[in-house]
Short mmCIF file of C-alpha atoms and ligand atoms in Angstrom, two decimals:
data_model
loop_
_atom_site.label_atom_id
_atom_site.label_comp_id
_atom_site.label_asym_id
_atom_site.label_seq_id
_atom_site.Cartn_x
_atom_site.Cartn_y
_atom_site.Cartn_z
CA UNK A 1 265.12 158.26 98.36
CA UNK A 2 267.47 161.32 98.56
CA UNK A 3 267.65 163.66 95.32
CA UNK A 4 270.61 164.61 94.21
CA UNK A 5 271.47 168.37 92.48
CA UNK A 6 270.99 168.48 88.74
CA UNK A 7 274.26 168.53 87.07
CA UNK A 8 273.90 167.42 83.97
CA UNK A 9 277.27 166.87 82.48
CA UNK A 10 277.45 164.23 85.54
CA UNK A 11 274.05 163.20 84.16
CA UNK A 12 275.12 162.67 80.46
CA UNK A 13 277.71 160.23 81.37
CA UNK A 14 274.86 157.72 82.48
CA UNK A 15 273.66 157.66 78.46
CA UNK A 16 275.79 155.79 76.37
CA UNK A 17 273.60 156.67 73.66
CA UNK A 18 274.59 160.54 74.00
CA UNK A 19 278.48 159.38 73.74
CA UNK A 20 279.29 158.67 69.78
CA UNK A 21 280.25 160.86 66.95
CA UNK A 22 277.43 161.27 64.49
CA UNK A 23 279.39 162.16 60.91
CA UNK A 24 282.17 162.99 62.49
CA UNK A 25 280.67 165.28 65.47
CA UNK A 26 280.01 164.04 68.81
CA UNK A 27 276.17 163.87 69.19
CA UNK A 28 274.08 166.81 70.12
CA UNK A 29 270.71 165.34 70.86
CA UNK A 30 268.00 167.89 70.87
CA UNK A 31 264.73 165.45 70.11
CA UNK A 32 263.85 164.80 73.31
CA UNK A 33 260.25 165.47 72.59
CA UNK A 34 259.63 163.12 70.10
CA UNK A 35 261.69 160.48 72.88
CA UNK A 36 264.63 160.75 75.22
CA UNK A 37 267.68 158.44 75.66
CA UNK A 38 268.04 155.90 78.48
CA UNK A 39 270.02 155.74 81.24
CA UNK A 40 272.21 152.82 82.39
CA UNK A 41 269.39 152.11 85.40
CA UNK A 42 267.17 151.25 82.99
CA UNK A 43 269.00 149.74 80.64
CA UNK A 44 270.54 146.89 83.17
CA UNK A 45 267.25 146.80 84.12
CA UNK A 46 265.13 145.28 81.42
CA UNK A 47 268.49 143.11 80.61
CA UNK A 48 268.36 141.77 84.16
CA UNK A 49 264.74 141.34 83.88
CA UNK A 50 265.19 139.58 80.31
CA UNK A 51 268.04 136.89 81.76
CA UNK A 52 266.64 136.31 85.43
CA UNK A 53 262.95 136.95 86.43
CA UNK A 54 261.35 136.27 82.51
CA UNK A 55 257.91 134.81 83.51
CA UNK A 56 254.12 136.03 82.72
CA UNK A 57 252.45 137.71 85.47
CA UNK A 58 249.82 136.88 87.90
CA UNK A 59 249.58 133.76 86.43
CA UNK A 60 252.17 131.29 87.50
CA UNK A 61 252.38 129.95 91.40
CA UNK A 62 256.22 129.66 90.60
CA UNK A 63 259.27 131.57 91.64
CA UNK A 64 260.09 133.41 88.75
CA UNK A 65 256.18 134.12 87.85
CA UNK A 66 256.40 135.34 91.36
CA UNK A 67 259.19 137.76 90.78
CA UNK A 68 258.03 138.89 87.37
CA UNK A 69 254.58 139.90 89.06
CA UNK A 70 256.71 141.69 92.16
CA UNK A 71 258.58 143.65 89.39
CA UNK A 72 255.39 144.58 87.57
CA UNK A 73 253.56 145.48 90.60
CA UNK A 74 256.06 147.24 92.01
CA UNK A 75 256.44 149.55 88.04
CA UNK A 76 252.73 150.20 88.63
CA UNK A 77 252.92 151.43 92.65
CA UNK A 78 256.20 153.84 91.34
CA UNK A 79 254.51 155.32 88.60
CA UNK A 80 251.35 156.04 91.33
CA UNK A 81 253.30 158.04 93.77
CA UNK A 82 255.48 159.81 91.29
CA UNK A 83 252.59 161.49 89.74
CA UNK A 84 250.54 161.86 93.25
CA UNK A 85 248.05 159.17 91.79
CA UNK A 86 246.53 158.06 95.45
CA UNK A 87 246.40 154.65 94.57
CA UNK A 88 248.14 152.09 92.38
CA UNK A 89 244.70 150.80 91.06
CA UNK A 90 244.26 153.51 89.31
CA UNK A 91 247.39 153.02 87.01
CA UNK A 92 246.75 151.34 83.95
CA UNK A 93 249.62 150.42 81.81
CA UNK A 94 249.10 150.91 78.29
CA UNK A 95 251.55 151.16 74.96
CA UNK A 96 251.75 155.11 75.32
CA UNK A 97 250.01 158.38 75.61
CA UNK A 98 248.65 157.58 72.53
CA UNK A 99 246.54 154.07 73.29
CA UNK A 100 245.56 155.54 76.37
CA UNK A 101 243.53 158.65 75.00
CA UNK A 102 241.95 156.22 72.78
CA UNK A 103 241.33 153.79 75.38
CA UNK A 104 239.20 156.77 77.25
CA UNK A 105 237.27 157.59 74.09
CA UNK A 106 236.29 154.10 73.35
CA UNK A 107 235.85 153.20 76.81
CA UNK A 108 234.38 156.35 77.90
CA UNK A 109 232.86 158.06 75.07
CA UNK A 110 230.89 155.30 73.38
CA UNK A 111 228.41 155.14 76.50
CA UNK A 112 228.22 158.49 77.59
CA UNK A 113 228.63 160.50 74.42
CA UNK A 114 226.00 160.89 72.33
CA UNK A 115 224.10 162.87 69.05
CA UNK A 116 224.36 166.80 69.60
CA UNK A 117 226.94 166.87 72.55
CA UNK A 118 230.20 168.23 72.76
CA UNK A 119 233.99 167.85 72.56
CA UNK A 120 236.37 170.40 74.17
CA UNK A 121 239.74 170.22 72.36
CA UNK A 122 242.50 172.95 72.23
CA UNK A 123 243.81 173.55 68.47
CA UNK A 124 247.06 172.74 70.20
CA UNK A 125 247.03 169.34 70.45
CA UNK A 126 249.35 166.74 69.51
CA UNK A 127 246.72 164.30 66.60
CA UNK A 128 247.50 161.62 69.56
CA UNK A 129 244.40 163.81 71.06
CA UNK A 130 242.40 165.24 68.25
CA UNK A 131 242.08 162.17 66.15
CA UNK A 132 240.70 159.22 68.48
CA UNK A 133 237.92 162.18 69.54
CA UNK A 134 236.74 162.88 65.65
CA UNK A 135 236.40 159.09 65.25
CA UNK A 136 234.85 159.05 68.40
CA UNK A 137 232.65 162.20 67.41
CA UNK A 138 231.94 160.63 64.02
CA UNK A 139 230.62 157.54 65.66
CA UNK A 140 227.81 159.03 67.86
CA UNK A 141 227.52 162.24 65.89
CA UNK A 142 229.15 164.72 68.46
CA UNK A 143 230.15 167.83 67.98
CA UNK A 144 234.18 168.57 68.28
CA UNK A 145 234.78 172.77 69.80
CA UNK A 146 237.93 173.74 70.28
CA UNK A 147 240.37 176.53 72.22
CA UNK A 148 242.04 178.70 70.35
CA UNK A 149 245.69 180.14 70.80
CA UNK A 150 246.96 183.82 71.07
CA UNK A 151 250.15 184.98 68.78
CA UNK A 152 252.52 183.49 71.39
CA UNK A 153 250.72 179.85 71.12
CA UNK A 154 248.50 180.05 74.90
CA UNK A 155 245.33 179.29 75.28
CA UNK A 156 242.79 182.23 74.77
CA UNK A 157 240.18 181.38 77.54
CA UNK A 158 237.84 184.89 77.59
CA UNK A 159 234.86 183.36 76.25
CA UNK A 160 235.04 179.99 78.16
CA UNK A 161 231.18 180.46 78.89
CA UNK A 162 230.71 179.99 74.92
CA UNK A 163 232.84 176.89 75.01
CA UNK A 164 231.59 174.81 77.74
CA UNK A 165 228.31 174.41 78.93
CA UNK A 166 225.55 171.58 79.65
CA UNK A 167 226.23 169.71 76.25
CA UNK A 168 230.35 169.42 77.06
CA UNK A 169 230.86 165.81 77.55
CA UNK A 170 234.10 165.55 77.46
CA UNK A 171 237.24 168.30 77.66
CA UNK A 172 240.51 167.36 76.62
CA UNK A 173 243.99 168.89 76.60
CA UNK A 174 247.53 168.67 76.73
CA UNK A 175 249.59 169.73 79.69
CA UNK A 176 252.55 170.77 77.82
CA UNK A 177 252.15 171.28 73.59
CA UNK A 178 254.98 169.43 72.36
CA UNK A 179 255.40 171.78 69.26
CA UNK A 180 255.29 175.09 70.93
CA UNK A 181 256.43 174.62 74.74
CA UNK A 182 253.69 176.48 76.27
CA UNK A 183 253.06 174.91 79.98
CA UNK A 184 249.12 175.18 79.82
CA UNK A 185 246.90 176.63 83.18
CA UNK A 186 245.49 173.20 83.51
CA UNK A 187 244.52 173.24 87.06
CA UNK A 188 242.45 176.52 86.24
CA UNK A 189 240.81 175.19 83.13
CA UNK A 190 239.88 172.38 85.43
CA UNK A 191 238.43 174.60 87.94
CA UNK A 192 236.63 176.43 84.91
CA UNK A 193 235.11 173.29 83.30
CA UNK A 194 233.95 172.33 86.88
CA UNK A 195 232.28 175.33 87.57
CA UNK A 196 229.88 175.30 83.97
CA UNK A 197 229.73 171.52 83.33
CA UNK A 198 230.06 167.92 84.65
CA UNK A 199 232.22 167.24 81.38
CA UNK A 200 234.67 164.37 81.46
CA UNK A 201 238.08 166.13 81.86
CA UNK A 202 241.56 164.41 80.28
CA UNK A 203 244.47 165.93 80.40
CA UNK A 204 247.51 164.76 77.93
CA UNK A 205 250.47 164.80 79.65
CA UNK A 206 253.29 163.32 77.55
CA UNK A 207 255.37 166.82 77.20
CA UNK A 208 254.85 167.49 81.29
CA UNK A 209 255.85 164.40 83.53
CA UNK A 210 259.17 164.13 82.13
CA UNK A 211 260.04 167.85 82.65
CA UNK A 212 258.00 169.28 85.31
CA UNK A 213 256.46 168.31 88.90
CA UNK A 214 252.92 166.37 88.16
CA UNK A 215 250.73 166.00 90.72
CA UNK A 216 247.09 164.69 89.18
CA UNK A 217 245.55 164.92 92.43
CA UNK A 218 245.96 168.27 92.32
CA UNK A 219 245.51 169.10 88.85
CA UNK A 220 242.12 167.99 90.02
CA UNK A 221 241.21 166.52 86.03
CA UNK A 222 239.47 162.90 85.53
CA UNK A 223 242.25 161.18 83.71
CA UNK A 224 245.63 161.98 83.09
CA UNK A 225 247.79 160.24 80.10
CA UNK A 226 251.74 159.47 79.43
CA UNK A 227 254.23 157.79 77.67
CA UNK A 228 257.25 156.12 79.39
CA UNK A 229 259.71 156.91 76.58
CA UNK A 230 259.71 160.60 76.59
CA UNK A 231 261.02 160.01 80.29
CA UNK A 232 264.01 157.88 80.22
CA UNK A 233 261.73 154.39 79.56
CA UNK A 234 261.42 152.10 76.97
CA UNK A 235 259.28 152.66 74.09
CA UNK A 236 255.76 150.57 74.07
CA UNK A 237 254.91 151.59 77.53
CA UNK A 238 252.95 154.24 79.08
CA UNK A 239 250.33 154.96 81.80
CA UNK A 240 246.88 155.89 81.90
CA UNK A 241 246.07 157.55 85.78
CA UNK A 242 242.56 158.15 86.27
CA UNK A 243 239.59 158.18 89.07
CA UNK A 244 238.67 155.16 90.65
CA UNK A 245 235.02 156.06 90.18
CA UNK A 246 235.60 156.87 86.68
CA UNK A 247 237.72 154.03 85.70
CA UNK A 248 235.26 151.65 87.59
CA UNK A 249 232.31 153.08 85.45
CA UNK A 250 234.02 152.18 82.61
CA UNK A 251 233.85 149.21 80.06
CA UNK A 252 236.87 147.23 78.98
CA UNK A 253 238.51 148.68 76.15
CA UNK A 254 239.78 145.59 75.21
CA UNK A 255 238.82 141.91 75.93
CA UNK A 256 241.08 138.78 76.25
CA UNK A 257 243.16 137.35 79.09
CA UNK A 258 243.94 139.14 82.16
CA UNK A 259 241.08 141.10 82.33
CA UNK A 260 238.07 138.96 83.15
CA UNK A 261 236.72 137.33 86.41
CA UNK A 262 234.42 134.70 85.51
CA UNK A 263 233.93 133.71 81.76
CA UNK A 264 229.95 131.90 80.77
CA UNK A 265 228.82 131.07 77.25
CA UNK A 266 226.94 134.28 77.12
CA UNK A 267 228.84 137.07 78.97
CA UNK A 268 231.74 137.56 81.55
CA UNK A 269 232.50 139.65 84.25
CA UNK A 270 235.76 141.61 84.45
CA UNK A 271 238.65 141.25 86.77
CA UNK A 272 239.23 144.35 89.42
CA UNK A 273 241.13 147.65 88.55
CA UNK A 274 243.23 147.71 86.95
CA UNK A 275 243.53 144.72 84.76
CA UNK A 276 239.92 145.32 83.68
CA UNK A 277 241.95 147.55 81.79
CA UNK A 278 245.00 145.19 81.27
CA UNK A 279 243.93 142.58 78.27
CA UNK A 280 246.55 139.76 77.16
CA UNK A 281 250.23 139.29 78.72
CA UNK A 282 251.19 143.02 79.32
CA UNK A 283 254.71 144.56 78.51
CA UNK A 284 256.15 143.50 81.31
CA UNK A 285 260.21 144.68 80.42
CA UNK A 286 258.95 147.60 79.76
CA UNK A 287 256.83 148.22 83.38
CA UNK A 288 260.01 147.13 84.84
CA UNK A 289 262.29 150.08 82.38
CA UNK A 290 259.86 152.40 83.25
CA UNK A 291 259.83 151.50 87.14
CA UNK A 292 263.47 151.83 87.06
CA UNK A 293 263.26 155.06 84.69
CA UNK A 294 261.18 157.00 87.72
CA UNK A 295 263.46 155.60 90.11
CA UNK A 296 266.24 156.86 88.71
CA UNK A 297 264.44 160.35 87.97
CA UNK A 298 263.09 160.20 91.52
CA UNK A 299 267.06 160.49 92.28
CA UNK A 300 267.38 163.96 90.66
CA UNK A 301 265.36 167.52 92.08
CA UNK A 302 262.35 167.27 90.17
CA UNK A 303 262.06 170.96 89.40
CA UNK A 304 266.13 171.50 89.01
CA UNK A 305 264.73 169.80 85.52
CA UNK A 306 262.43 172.19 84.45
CA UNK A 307 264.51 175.34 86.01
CA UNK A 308 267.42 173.90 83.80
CA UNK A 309 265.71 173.10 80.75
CA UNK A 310 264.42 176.97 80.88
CA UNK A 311 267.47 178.28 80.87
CA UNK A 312 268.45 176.54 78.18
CA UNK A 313 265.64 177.68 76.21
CA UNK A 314 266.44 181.64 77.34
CA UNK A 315 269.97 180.92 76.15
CA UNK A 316 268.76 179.35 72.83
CA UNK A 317 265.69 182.40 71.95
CA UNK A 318 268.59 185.07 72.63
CA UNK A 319 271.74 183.03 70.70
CA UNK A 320 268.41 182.56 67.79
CA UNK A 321 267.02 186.55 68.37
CA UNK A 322 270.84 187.71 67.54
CA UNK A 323 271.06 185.59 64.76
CA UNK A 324 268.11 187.65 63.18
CA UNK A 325 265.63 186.22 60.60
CA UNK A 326 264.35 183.56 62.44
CA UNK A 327 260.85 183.14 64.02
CA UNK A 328 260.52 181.23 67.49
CA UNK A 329 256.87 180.31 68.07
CA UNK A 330 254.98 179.95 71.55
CA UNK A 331 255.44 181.96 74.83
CA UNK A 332 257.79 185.03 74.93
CA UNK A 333 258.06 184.83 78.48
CA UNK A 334 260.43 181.46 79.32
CA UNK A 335 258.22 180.86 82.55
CA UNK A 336 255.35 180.05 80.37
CA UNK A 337 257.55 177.65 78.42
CA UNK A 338 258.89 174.19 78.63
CA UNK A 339 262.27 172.85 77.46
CA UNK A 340 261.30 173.15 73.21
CA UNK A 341 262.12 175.89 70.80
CA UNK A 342 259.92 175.64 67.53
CA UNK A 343 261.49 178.12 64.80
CA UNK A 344 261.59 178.94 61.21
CA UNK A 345 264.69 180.60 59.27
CA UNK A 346 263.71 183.12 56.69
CA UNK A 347 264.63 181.28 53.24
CA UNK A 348 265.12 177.91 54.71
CA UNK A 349 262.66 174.53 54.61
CA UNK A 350 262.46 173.43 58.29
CA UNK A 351 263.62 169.82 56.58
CA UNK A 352 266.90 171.51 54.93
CA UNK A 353 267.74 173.11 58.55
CA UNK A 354 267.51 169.43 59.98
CA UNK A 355 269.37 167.47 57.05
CA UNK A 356 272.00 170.27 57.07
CA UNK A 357 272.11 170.27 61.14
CA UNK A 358 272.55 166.01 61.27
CA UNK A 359 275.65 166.74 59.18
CA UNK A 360 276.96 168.90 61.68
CA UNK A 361 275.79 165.31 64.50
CA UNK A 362 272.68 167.91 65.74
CA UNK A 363 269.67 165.76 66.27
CA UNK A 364 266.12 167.60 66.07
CA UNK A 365 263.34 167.48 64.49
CA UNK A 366 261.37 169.39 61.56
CA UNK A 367 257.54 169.05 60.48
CA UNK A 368 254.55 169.74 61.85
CA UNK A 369 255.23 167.82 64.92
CA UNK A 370 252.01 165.99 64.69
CA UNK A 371 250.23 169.43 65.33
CA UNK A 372 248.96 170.07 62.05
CA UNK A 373 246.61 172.78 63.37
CA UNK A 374 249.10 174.52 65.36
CA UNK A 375 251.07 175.22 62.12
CA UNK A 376 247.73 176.62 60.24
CA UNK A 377 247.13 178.86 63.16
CA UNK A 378 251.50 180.32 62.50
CA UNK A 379 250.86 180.04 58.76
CA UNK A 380 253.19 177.41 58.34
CA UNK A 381 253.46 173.92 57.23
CA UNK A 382 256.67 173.17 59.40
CA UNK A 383 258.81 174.12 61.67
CA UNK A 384 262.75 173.37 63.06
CA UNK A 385 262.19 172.13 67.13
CA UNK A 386 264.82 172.06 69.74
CA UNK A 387 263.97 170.17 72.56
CA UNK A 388 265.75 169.58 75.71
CA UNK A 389 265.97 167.15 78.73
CA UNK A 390 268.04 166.93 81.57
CA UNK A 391 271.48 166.11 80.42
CA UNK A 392 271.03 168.97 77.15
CA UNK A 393 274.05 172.16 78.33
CA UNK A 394 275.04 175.07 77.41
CA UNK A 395 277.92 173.42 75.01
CA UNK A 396 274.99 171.89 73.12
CA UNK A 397 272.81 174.99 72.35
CA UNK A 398 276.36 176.79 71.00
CA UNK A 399 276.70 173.40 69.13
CA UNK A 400 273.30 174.20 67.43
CA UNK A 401 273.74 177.63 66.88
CA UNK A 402 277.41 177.54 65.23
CA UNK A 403 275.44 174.36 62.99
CA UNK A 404 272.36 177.27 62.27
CA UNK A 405 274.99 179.19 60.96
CA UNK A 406 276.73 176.96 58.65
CA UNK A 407 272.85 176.62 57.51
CA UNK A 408 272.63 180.28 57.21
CA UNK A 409 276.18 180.56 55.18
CA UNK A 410 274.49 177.39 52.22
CA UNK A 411 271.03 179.70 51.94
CA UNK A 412 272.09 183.17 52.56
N1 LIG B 501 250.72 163.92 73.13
C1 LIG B 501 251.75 164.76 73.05
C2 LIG B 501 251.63 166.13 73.64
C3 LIG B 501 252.93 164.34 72.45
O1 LIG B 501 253.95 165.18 72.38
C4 LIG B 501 253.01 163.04 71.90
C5 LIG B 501 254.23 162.56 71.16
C6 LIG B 501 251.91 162.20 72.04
C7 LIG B 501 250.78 162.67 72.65
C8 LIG B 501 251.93 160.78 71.55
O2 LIG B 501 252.77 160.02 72.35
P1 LIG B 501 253.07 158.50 71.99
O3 LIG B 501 254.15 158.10 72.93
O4 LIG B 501 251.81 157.74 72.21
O5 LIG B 501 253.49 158.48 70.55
N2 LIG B 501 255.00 163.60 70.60
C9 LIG B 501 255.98 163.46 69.70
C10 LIG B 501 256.72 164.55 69.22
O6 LIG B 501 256.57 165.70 69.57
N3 LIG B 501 257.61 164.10 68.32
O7 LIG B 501 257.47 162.77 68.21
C11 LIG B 501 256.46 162.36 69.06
#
């Protein structure tokens, strides 16, 4: 398929979502890390899903059964070449980033993680990947280590020697923190990890696929997790790539339909990858949103996103750094960051910056972002985020400035 060059007011007009007034203001919507709008593509595509091809999968020997499967299928080998994944097999669909991190630590962890060994974590993790590891660590009595982060929110990796070693077991991290921006050195920590342990290595990668080229081949980690929403899909859908080795050493995570091969009083065997993986009917509109969601993506320059989404976050630290008396967290340097601007306001509650902003039709968020122990590290118990995607401009950032100053005028 030929890509065509990002331009996103061209690319806005294929959101009907992102055209309405919002109290009076046409929308400015800047929470496309907690989830992004949809394009028409995908839209018309669960609909025409929904009032043609409607059937389970891989069940029925009839036509629309038939087409439903094709549809599915088809999702599944998409997904696979879009993030370099050499084989469909080792796609497993599941409801989001978050199911499929705890898929691996129920799946994985129970049988090979046991009394004494170790958990490598980064304190900059979304609590999608802290919190199905401490239950997992509480459950075999593991012990939970994590990375620490500099004053500009990167990882501080000089004493890597005294965080992985022979008792690591499993290392996981995100790709992108979705609080602070900073585009982690994944393929080196993998490289790292290799070199001192045969750990289990996951990397969470809900902030990166939508934004920035993903290759897990070359990342080089064990298992690699996503959600389709953050990326132009529906909600209730996401992807779990990993290792055909590793997936095929693994249990079920869950058991039911779909997933079996022959079923005897006493035990069962499980079908192939990966509907080992698959349990019950699957989400099969939203496979089919998210197949057309990377189609449509695979239509724009891949990188043009990231490249754009950079500048916007320049643009938006320099409008914020002349504004004065306001704190951006992460990276200083925009080539270590993604499309998100976490910031405070001297005087302000992150949730009065919001409220006052969505009066002014400026969508983003405030809290702590489901990062809890990125705002103890900052000292904070919340923070204001901006976050971009590819139809965000120029026009929007001033929109969210001249709204940050309104805020400014109410609290002085
Ligand atoms: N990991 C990261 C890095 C995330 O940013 C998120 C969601 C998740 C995991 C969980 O994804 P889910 O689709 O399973 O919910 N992040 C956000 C956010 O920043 N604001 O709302 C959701």
């Amino acid at each position: 398929m030929s890509t065509r060059p990002l331009d996103p007011e061209a690319v806005r007009s294929e959101f009907p979502a992102l055209d309405q007034a919002v109290h009076g203001h046409p929308l400015v919507y800047l929470d496309n890390a907690a989830t992004s709008q949809k394009p028409v593509a995908v839209l018309d595509a669960i609909d025409a899903y929904y009032r043609a091809d409607n059937a389970n999968v891989h069940r029925g020997i009839h036509e629309l059964s038939r087409r439903a499967t094709e549809s599915y299928e088809g999702a599944r080998r998409a997904v696979a070449h879009w993030i370099g994944a050499p084989r469909p097999e080792e796609i497993v669909f599941t409801r989001g980033t978050t199911e499929a991190l705890n898929l691996v630590a129920y799946a994985w962890g129970l049988d090979h993680v046991g009394p004494g060994d170790e958990i490598l974590l980064s304190i900059q993790d979304h609590h999608s990947n802290l919190v199905p590891w401490q239950l997992l660590a509480r459950r075999v009595g593991a012990t939970l280590r994590y990375i620490e982060l500099d004053e500009q929110g990167r990882w501080v990796l000089d004493d890597l020697d005294a965080l992985v070693g022979e008792r690591t077991r499993i290392v996981s991290v995100s790709h992108v923190s979705n609080a602070l921006g900073t585009v982690n050195p994944v393929v080196d920590l993998v490289a790292e990890v290799r070199r001192r342990s045969d750990a289990l290595v996951v990397v969470d990668g809900a902030q990166a696929v939508p934004h920035l080229p993903v290759d897990v081949s070359a990342i080089g980690c064990d298992l690699y997790a996503f959600s389709g929403h953050k990326m132009c899909g529906p909600t209730g859908i996401g992807c779990l790539w990993g290792r055909t080795e590793v997936l095929e050493a693994m249990e079920p995570f869950q058991g039911g339909g779909e997933m079996i091969s022959i079923v005897e009083r006493e035990g069962s065997t499980w079908a192939a990858l990966p509907h080992k993986f698959e349990a019950g009917t699957p989400n099969i509109a939203g496979a089919v949103g998210l197949g057309a969601a990377v189609e449509w993506l695979s239509g724009v320059d891949r990188s043009a996103i990231l490249e754009h989404e950079r500048a916007l976050t320049a643009y938006t630290m320099e409008r914020l750094r002349e504004m004065g008396g306001i704190r951006v967290f992460g990276p200083e340097r925009v080539e270590e960051r993604s499309g998100v601007v976490s910031f405070t306001m001297e005087g302000t509650h992150p949730h009065d910056i919001a409220t006052i902003l969505d009066t002014h039709g400026v969508a983003v968020r405030a809290g702590h972002h489901c990062a809890q122990l990125v705002m103890q590290r900052y000292g904070t118990s919340a923070t204001a985020r901006a976050s971009f995607y590819l139809y965000n401009t120029h026009d929007d950032v001033d929109r969210l400035i001249h709204a940050l100053q309104a805020v400014r005028a109410i609290f002085g």
